[in-house]
CSV table of C-alpha atoms in Angstrom, one decimal:
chain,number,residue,atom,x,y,z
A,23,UNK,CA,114.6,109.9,40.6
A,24,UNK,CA,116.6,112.3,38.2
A,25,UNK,CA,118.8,115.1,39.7
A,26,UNK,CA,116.4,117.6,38.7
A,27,UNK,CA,113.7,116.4,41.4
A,28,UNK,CA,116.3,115.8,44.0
A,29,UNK,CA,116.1,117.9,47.0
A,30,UNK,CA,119.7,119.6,47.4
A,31,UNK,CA,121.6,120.1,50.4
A,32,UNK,CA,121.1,123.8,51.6
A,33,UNK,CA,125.4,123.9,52.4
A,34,UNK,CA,125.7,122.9,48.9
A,35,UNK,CA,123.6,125.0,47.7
A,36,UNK,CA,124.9,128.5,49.4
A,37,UNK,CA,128.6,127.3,49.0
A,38,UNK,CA,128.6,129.3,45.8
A,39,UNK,CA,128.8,133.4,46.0
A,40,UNK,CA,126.4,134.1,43.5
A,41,UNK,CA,124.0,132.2,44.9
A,42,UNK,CA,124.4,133.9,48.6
A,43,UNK,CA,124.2,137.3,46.3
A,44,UNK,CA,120.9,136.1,44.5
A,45,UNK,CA,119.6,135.3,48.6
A,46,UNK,CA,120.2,138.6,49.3
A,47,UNK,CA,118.9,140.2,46.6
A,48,UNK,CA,115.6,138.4,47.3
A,49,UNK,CA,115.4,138.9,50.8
A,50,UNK,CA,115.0,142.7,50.3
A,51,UNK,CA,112.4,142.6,48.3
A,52,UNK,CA,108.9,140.5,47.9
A,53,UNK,CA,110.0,139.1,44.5
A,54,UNK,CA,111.9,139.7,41.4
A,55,UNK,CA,111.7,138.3,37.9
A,56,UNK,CA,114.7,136.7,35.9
A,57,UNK,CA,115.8,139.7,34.2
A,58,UNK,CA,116.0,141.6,36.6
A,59,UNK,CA,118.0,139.5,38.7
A,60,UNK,CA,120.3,138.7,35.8
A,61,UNK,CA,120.9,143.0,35.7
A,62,UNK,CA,122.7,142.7,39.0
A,63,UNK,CA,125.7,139.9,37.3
A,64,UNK,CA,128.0,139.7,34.9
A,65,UNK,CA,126.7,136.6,33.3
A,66,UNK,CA,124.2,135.7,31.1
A,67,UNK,CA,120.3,134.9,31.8
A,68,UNK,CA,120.9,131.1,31.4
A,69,UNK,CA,123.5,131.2,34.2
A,70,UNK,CA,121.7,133.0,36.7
A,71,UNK,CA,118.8,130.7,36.0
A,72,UNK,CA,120.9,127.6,36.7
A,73,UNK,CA,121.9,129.5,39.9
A,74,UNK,CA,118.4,129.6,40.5
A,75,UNK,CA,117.4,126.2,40.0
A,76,UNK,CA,119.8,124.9,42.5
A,77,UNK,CA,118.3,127.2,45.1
A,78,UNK,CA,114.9,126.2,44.2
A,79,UNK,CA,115.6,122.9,44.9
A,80,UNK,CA,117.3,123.2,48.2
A,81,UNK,CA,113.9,124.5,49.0
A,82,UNK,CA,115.4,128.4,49.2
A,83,UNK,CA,114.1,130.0,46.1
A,84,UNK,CA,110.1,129.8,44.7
A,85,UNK,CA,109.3,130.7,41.9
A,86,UNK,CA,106.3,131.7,40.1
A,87,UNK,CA,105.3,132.2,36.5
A,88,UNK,CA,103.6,135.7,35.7
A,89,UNK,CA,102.3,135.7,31.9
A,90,UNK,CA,105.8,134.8,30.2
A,91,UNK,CA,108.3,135.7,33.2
A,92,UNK,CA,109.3,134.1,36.2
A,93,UNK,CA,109.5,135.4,39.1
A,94,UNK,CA,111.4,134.5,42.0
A,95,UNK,CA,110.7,134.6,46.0
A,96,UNK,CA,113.1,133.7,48.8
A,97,UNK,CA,111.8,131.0,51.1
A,98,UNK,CA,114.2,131.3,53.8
A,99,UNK,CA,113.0,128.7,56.5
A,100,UNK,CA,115.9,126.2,55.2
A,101,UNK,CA,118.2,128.3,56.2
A,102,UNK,CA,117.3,127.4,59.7
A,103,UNK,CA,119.4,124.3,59.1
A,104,UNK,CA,122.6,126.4,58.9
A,105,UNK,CA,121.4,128.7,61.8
A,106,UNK,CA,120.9,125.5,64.3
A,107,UNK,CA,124.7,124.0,62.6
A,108,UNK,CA,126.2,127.2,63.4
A,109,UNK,CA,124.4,127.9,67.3
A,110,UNK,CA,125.7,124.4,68.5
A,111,UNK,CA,128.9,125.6,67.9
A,112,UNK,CA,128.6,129.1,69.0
A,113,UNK,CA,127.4,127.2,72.4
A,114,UNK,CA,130.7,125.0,72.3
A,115,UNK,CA,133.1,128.1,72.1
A,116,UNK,CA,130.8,130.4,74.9
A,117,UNK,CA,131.7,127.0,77.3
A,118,UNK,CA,135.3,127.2,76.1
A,119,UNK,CA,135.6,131.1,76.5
A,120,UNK,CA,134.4,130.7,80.3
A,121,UNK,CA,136.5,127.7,80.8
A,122,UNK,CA,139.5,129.9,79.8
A,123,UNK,CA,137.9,132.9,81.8
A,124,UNK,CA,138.0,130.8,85.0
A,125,UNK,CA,141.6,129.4,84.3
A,126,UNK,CA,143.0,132.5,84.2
A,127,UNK,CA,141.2,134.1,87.0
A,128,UNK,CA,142.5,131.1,89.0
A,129,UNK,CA,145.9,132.1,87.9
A,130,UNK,CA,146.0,135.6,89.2
């Protein structure tokens, strides 16, 4: 399988800031084409694209051609991933934060 059909790893994939901007610029809206995504950096069309092929294959990005443009859609059920990562831990610190809560009321 070449790189270009391998699924990526959605941490990998929003490591980079312009791809979290590029998220967030799709999650306010329905979808956008290329160019108009490439208005909101400071780099050229083939960049942003690149940017965009990543997401797209971590699953985050879709994209659809419209005559000659492409346009772009966030798909942001992958993200769940991160959100589960992230809740197991905000589970482990709640625990601590009563252990230490208890501690110290026992130390009154």
């Amino acid at each position: 399988m070449s790189n270009n059909h391998q699924e990526r790893d959605v941490y990998v994939a929003i490591a980079d800031p312009t791809r979290r901007k590029l998220i967030g610029l799709l999650a306010e809206v329905d979808e956008l084409p290329l160019h108009e995504l490439t208005a909101q950096f400071d780099m050229g069309r083939t960049a942003v694209s690149k940017h965009l092929a990543i997401l797209k294959d971590a699953g985050l990005v879709m994209a659809r051609k419209e005559g000659r443009e492409t346009r772009y859609r966030l798909n942001a059920a992958p993200l769940k991933e991160i959100q589960d990562w992230v809740s197991f831990y905000e589970g482990f610190w709640k625990e601590r934060i009563s252990k230490l809560h208890l501690l110290l009321e026992e130390n009154k």
